[in-house]
XYZ file of C-alpha atoms in Angstrom:
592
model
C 110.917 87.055 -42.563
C 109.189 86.938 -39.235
C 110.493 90.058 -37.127
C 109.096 88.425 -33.731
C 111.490 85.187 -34.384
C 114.524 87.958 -34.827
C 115.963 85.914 -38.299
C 117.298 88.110 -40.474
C 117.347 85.358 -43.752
C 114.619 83.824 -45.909
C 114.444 80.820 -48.214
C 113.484 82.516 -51.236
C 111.781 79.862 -54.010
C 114.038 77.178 -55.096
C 112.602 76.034 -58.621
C 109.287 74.337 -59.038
C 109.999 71.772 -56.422
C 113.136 72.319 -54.425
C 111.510 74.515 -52.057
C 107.571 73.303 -52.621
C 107.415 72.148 -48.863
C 110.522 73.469 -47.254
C 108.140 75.345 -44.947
C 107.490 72.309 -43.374
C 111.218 71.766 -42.695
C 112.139 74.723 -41.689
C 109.075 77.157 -40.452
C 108.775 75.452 -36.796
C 111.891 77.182 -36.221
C 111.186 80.567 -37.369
C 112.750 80.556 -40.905
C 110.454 82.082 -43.653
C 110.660 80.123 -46.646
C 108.925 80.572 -50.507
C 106.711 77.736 -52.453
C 106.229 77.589 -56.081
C 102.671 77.722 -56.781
C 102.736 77.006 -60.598
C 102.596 73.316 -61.459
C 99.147 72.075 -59.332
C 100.122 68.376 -60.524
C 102.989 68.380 -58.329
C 101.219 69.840 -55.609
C 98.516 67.236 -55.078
C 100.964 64.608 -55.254
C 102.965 66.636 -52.737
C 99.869 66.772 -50.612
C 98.939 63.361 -51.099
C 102.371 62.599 -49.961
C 102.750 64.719 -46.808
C 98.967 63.664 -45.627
C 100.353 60.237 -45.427
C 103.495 60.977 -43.871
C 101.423 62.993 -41.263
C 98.212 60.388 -40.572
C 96.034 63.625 -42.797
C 92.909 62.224 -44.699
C 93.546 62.662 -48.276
C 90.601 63.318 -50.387
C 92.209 63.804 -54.244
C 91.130 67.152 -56.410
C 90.679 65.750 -60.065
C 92.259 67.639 -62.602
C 88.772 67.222 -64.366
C 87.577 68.624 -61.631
C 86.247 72.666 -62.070
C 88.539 74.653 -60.852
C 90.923 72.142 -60.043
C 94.137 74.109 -60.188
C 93.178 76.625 -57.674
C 91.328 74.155 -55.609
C 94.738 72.231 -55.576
C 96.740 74.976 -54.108
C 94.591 75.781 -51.516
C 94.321 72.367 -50.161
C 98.064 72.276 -50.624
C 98.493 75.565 -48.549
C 95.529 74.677 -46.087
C 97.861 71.562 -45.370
C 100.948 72.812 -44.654
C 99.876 75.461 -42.222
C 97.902 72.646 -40.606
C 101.485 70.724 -39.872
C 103.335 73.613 -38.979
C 100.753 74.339 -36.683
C 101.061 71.388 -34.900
C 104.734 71.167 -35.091
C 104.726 74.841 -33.046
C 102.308 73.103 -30.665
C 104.509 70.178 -30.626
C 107.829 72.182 -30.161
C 106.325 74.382 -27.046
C 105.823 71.671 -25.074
C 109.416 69.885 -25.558
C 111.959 70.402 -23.000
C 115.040 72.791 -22.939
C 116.923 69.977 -23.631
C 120.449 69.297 -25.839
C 119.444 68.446 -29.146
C 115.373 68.992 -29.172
C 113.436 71.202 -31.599
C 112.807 73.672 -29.093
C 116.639 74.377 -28.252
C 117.205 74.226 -31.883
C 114.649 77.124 -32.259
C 116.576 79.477 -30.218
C 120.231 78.423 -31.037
C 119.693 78.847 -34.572
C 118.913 82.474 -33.886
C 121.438 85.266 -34.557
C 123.438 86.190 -31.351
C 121.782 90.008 -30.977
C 118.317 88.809 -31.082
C 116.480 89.531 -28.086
C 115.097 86.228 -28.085
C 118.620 84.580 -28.321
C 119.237 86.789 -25.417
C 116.940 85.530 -23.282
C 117.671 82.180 -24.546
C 121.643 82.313 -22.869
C 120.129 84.030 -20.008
C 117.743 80.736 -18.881
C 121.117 79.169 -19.448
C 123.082 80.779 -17.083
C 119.760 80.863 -14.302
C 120.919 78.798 -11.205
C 117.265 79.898 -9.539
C 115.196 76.648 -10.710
C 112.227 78.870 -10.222
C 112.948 81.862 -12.220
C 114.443 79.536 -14.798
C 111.148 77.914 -15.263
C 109.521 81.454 -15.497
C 112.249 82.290 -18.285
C 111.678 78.884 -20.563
C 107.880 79.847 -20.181
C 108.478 83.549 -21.858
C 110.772 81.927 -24.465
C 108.215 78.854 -24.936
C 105.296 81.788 -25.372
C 108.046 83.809 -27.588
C 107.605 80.524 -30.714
C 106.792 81.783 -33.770
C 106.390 80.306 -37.080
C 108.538 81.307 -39.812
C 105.896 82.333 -43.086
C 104.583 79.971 -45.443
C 105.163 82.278 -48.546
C 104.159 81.816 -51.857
C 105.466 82.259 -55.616
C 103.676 83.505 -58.692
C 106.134 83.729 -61.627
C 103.845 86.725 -63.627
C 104.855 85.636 -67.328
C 103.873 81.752 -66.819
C 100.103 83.128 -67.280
C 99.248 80.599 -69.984
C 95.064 80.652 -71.123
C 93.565 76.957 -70.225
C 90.998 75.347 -72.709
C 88.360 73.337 -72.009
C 87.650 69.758 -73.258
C 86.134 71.124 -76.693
C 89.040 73.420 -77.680
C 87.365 76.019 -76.180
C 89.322 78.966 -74.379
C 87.566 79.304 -70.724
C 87.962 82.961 -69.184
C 90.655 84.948 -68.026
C 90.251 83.384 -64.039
C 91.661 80.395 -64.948
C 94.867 81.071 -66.502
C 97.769 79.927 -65.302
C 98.734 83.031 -62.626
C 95.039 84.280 -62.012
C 93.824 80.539 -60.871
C 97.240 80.340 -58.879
C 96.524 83.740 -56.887
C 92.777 82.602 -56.306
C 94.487 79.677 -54.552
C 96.285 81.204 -52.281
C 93.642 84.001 -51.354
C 91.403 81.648 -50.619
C 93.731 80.007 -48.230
C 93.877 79.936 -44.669
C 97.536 81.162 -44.948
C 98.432 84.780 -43.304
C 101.401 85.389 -45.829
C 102.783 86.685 -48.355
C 102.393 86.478 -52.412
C 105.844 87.155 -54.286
C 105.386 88.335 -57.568
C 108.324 88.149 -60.338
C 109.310 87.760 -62.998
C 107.706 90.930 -64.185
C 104.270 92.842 -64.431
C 101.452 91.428 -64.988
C 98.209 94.064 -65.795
C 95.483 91.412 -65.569
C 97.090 89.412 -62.014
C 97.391 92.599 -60.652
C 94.039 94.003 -61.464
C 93.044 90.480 -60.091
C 93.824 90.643 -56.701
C 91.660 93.248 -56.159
C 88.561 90.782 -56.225
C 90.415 89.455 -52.217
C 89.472 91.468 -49.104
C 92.564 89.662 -47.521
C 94.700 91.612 -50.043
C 93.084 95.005 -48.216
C 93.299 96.032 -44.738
C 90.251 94.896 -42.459
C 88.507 96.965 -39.556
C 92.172 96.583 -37.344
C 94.177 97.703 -40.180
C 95.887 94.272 -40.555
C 96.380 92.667 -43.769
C 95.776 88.808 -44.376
C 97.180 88.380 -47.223
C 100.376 90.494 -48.390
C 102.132 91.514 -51.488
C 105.649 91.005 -51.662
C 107.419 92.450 -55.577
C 110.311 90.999 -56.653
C 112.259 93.850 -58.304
C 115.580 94.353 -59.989
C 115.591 98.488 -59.503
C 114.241 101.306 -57.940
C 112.368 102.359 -61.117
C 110.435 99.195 -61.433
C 109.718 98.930 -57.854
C 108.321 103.153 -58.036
C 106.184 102.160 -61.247
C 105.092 98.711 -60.027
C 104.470 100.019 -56.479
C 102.380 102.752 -57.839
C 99.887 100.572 -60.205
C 99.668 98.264 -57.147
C 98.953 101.176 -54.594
C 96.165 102.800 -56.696
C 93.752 99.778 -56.702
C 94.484 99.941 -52.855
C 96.616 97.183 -52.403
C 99.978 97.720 -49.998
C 103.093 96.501 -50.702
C 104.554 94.732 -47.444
C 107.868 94.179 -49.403
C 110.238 94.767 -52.059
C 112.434 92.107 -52.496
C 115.515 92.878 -54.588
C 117.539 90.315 -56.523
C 120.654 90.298 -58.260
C 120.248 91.010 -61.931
C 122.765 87.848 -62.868
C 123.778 86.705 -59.140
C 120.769 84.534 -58.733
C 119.574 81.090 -59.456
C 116.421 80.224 -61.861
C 115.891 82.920 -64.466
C 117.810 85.567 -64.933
C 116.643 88.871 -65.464
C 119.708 91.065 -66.406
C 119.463 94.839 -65.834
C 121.108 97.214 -68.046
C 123.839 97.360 -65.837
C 122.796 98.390 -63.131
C 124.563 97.109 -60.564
C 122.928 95.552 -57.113
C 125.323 98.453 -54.961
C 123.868 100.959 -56.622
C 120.883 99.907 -56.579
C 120.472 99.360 -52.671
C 121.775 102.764 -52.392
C 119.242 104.208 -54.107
C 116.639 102.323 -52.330
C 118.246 102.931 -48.951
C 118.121 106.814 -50.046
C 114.442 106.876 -51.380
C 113.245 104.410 -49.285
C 110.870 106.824 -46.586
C 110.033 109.169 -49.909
C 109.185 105.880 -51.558
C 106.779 104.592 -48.626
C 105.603 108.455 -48.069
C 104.238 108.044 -51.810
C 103.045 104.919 -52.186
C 100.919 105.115 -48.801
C 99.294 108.459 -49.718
C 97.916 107.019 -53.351
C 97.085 103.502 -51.454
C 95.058 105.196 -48.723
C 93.214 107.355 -51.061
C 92.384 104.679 -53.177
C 90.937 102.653 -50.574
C 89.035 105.677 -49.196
C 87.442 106.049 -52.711
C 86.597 101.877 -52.523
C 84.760 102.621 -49.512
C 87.253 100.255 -47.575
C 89.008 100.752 -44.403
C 92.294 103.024 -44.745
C 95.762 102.462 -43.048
C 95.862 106.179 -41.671
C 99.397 105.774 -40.677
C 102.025 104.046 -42.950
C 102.144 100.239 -42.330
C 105.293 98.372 -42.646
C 107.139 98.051 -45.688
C 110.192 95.588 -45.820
C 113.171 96.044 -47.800
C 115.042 93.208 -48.718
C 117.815 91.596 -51.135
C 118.951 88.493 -52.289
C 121.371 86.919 -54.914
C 124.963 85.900 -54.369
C 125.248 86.789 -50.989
C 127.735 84.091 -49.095
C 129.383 85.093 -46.142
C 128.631 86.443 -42.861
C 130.185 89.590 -43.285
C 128.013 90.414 -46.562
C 124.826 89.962 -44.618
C 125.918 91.987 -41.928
C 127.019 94.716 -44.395
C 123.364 94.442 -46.769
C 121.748 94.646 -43.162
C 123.840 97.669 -41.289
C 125.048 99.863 -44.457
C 122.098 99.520 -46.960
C 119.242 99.292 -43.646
C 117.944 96.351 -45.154
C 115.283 94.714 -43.089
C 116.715 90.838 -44.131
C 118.312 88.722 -47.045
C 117.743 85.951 -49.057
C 119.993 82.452 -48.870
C 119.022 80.529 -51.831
C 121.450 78.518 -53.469
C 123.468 77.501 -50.719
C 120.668 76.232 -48.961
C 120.051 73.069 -52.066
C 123.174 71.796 -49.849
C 121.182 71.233 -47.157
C 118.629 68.419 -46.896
C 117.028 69.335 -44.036
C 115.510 72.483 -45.979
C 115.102 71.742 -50.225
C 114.961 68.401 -52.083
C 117.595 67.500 -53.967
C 117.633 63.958 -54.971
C 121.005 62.050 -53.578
C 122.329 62.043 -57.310
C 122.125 65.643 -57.589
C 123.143 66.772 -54.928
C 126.001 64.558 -54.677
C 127.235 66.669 -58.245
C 126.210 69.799 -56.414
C 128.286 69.083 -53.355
C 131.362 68.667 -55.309
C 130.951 70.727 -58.561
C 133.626 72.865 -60.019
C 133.100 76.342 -60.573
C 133.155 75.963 -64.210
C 129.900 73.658 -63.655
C 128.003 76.770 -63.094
C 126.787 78.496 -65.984
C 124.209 81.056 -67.678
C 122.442 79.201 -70.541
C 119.615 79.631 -72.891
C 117.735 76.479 -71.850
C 114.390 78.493 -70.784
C 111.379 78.373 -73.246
C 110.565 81.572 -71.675
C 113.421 83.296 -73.504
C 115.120 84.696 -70.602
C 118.484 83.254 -69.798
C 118.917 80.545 -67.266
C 121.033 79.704 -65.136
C 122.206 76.333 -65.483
C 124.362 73.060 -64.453
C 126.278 71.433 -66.738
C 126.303 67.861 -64.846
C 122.236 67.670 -64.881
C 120.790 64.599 -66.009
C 118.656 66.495 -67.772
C 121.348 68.539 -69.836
C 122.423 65.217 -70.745
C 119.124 63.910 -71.328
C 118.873 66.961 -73.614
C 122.180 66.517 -75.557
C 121.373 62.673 -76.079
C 118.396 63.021 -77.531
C 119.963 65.721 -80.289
C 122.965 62.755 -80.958
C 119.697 60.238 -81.860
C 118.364 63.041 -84.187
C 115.289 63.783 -81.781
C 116.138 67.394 -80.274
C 113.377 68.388 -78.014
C 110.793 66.817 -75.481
C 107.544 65.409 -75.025
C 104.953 68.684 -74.183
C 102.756 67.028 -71.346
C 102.356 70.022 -68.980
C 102.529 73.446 -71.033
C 103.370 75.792 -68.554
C 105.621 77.856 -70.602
C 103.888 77.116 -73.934
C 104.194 80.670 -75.250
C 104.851 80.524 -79.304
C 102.331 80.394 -81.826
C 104.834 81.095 -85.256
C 103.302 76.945 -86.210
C 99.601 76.554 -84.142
C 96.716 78.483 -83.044
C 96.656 76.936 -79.930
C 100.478 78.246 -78.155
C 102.863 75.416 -77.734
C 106.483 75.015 -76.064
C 109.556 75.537 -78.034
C 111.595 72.808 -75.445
C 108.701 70.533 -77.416
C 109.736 68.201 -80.155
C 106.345 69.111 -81.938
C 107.994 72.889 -82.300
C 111.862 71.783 -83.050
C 110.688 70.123 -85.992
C 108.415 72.681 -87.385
C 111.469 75.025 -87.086
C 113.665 72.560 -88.249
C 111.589 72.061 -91.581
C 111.227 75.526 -91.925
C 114.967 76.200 -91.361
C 115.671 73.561 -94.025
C 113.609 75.194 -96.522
C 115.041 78.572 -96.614
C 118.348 77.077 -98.478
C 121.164 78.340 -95.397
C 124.485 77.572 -95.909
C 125.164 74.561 -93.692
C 126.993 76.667 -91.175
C 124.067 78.939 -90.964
C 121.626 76.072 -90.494
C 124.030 74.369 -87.906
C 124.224 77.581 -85.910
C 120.526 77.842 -85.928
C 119.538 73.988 -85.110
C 122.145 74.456 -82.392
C 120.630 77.283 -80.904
C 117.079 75.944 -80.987
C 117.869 72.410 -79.217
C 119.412 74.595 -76.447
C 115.602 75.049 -74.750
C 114.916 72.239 -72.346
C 112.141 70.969 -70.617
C 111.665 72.868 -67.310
C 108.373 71.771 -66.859
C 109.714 67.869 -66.511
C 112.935 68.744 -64.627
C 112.491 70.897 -62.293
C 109.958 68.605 -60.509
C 111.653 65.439 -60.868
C 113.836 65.711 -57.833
C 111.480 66.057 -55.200
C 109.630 62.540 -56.823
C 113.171 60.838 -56.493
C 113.976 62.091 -53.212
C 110.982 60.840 -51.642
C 110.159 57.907 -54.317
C 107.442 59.638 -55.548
C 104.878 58.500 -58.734
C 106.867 59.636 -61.878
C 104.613 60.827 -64.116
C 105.773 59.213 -67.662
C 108.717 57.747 -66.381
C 110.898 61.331 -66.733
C 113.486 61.219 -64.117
C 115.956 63.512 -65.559
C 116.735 66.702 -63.351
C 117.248 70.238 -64.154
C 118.413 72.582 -61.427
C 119.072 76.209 -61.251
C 121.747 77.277 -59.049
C 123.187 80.706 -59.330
C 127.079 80.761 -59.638
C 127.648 82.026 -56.170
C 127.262 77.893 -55.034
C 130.483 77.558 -56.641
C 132.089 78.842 -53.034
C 130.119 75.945 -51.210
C 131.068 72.531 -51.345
C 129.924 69.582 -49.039
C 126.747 68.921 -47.495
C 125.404 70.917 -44.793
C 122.776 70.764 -42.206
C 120.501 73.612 -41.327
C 122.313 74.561 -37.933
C 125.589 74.593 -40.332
C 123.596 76.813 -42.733
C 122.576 79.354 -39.964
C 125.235 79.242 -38.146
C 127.374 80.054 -41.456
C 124.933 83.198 -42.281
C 125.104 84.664 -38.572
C 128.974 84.448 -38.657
C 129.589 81.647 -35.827
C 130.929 78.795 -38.456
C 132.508 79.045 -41.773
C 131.223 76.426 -44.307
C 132.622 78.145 -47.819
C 135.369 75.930 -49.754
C 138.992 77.361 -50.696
C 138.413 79.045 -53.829
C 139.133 82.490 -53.392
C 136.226 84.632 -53.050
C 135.702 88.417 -54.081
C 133.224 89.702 -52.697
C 129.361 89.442 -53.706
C 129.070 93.402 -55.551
C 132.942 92.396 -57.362
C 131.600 88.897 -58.701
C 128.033 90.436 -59.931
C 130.354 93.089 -61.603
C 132.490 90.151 -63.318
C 129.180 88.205 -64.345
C 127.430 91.805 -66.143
C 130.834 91.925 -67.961
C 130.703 88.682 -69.456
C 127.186 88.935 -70.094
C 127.931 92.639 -72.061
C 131.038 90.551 -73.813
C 128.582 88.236 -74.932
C 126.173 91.026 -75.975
C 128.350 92.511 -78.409
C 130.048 89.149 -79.509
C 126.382 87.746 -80.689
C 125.571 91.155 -82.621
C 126.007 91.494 -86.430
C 129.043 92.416 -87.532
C 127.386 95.605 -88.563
C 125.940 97.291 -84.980
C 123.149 99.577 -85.919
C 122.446 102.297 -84.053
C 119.967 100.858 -81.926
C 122.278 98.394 -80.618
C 125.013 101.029 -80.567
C 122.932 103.541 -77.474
C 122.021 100.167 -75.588
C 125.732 98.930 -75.270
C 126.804 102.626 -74.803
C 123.916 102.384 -71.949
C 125.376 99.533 -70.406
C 129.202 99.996 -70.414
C 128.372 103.550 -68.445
C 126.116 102.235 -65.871
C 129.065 99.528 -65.363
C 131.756 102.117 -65.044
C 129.761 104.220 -62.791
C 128.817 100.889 -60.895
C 132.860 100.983 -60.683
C 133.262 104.139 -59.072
C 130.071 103.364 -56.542
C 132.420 100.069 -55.466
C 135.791 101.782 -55.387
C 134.794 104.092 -52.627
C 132.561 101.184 -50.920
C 135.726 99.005 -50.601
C 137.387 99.828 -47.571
C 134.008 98.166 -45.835
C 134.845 94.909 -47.673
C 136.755 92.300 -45.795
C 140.144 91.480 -47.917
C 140.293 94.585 -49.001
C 143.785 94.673 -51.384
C 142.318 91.909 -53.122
C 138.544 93.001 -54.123
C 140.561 96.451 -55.288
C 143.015 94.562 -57.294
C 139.764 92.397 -58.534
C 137.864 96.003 -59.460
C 140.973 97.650 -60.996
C 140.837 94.500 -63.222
C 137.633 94.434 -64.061
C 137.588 97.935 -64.834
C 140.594 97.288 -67.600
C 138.257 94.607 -68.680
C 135.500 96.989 -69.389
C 137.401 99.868 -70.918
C 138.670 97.589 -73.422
C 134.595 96.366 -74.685
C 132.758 98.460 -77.573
């Protein structure tokens, strides 16, 4: 988010490639956006790809290279800000005229921004001489959206060295990735997620540009992804006593959100961003007094007054009026557009295949799966080519993929050394094993089943981008996974990034016909099915343990319930989200 270009949406990170150089689509007009920084083999062909495009020398970073990964990314990063640079430059000096960059810039705004403002106001200027004076302010007013960066914290594999050899903790997969990006010439932001990480936190305290320098200004900042207000106090805390800030919490939608899901115990996002929007000065009051005396005790320069701290959310949001809503009710400082925005090929890359599924998928092509070798559910579309690559190879009696790039290599129960269990290598340890321990064939069919679910994310969440542009396809793997959340079942068609805007800041409607409840009702129906699911895969025997956390869950549900029954008369279509709720509620009272 970029407060001087008045936007009120980012682009969180689409994937491993859907977003990896979206800011150079969509930055010169003021849109933050979020790169993946895991898979470095993608990025210097991404590099190598956008020097050409852009007349850039290319000088290639072996992967034998030391260092290579990190070196990788901050070439990568050095790049892009070098393009958007001179696409700013480029777009000042255009003319205010119908159709150029530069008008784009400003019509693309929301309406209340002061920029747009001043924008209608050159307009409407008959004085030639003042309106000259007014498309110099605006032309002085550009800003670049952020290039902003991803670090998934649990794809933190060790890396070996040509001997077997395990080389130290810097070069893992998330410690190498931040070095990368510190020792870039971006001023940005990190986004950590997918949980806490001890050793990538401790980390980033080796970076002055993580710490305020003699102006108080931070170079590089720390955005947390969070899923509560309890893991953003806890997080926020271990960050803020090694001195490093938090510029902004970023919440996201338990289920209601593409990639990995990382379900809460239902806890729903309402009542979450009331409890944020409560604690929120208490929370900054807090974490700036154990920040600034931690960087007094480092000897380093202290804030002395508390610097800005964002609060934002994303996941499922797809109408104008929810933005608004998140914004005014819950004093959000901006929102996330993800999924919707893989309709839109001025922004992400979706190859024309995909997308062309995408743009006409039924809502029932949507789902939560357990295709991640991480273990977390994913969410997941059923007309893929690579869920069919996956089902194809179990129907030729070869469940599982090659294991070229390792990123989520995680299990040891076979090797020393971790390895993937989307890899063949693992599906037919388990398989022998399996077959050894004399199941009934049921049993063992359930089992084989449920281990030729994982897939290769590694593979197929990078293949688009290579098709879309005709890109070098490293051992001939073209399928493609993608990770929508469910909410793009309300979108159909493709759109273009003026659509996309103009859809978010209320001046165009671009969702299909399906009837839509609103974002807080259809998270509520998607933690139901999830709890349903929950008790349906327990033993028929639920011990105890099982018993509290279900007990847990149906309550925070229920009083998730209650939070939306008074919060409905600020929903659009009101009657209907309360007949939804009242439903939903049945639903619920009728589980464990």
């Amino acid at each position: 988010m970029n407060n001087l270009s008045s936007h009120t949406f980012h682009i969180p990170v689409l994937g491993l490639c859907f977003s990896i150089d979206t800011p150079l689509k969509v930055a010169r007009y003021g849109i933050s956006s979020v790169v993946s920084i895991i898979e470095d083999e993608l990025i210097e062909h991404m590099r190598s790809y956008h020097c050409q495009q852009n007349h850039i020398t290319f000088i290639p970073i072996s992967g034998r290279e030391p260092d290579s990964r990190a070196k990788r990314i901050t070439s990568y990063l050095n790049m892009m800000q070098q393009i958007v640079s001179t696409q700013v430059q480029g777009l000042k000096q255009m003319a205010f005229t119908e159709g150029s960059d530069l008008s784009k810039y400003f019509e693309m705004l929301p309406l209340q921004s002061p920029q747009r403002k001043l924008y209608e106001a050159m307009l409407s200027e008959k004085d030639p001489e003042k309106q000259e004076q007014l498309q110099q302010q605006l032309r002085e007013g550009v800003v670049a959206g952020a290039i902003d960066v991803n670090i998934m914290a649990k794809v933190d594999n060790a890396h070996y060295d040509s001997k077997g050899e395990r080389l130290p903790d810097e070069y893992s997969d998330a410690l190498s990735a931040l070095r990368g990006f510190a020792q870039s010439d971006l001023s940005s932001s990190v986004v950590f997620s997918a949980g806490y990480n001890p050793r990538l936190y401790s980390y980033a305290e080796q970076f002055e540009d993580f710490f305020p320098d003699e102006k108080g200004v931070v170079a590089k900042k720390i955005t947390l992804k969070v899923s509560d207000y309890r893991s953003a106090l806890v997080q926020g805390k271990i960050l803020a006593k090694k001195g490093l800030w938090i510029s902004e919490f970023r919440i996201e939608s338990g289920l209601n959100c593409g990639g990995h899901a990382f379900a809460t115990e239902g806890l729903l996002m309402g009542p979450i961003l009331e409890e944020f929007r409560q604690n929120k000065k208490a929370l900054q009051q807090e974490l700036f007094e154990l920040c600034d005396q931690s960087l007094e005790a480092k000897g380093k320069k202290v804030f002395g007054t508390i610097p800005s701290q964002k609060i934002t959310a994303q996941g499922g949001i797809g109408t104008a009026e929810e933005h608004e809503f998140l914004l005014s009710y819950f004093e959000l400082d901006g929102a996330g557009w993800g999924s919707p925005f893989l309709l839109v090929p001025e922004a992400t890359n979706v190859d024309d295949n995909t997308l062309q599924q995408l743009s006409t998928a039924s809502k029932e092509d949507f789902y939560l799966s357990d295709a991640s070798p991480l273990g977390v559910p994913f969410n997941n579309f059923r007309k893929s080519t690579s869920e069919a690559q996956r089902k194809a190879r179990i129907e030729k009696k070869r469940a599982g993929s090659p294991c070229y790039k390792k990123y989520l290599s995680s299990n040891t129960e076979f090797t020393e050394i971790p390895i993937c269990t989307a890899s063949r290598q693992y599906m037919e340890l388990k398989e022998r094993q399996l077959k050894a321990q004399n199941l009934s064939e049921e049993e063992l069919t359930n089992q084989l089943y449920k281990i030729a679910e994982k897939d290769c994310l590694c593979e197929g969440l990078t293949a688009s981008v290579r098709l879309k542009n005709e890109m070098y396809l490293p051992h001939k793997m073209s399928a493609v996974a993608i990770c929508p959340g469910p909410n793009l079942a309300y979108f159909s068609g493709i759109f273009s990034l003026k659509d996309m805007a103009d859809h978010i800041y209320g001046r165009k409607t671009i969702n299909n016909s399906l009837e839509r409840p609103n974002m807080f009702i259809n998270e509520l129906q998607l933690y139901i099915d999830y709890l349903k699911r929950q008790i349906a895969e327990s033993s028929t025997a639920i011990t105890e343990k099982q018993r509290k956390y279900f007990g847990k869950f149906k309550a925070n549900l229920q009083s998730g319930i209650e939070y939306y029954r008074a919060l409905i008369p600020s929903f659009t279509n009101i009657d209907y989200n309360a007949l939804q709720l009242s439903s939903l509620e049945l639903q619920l009272s009728h589980l464990f």
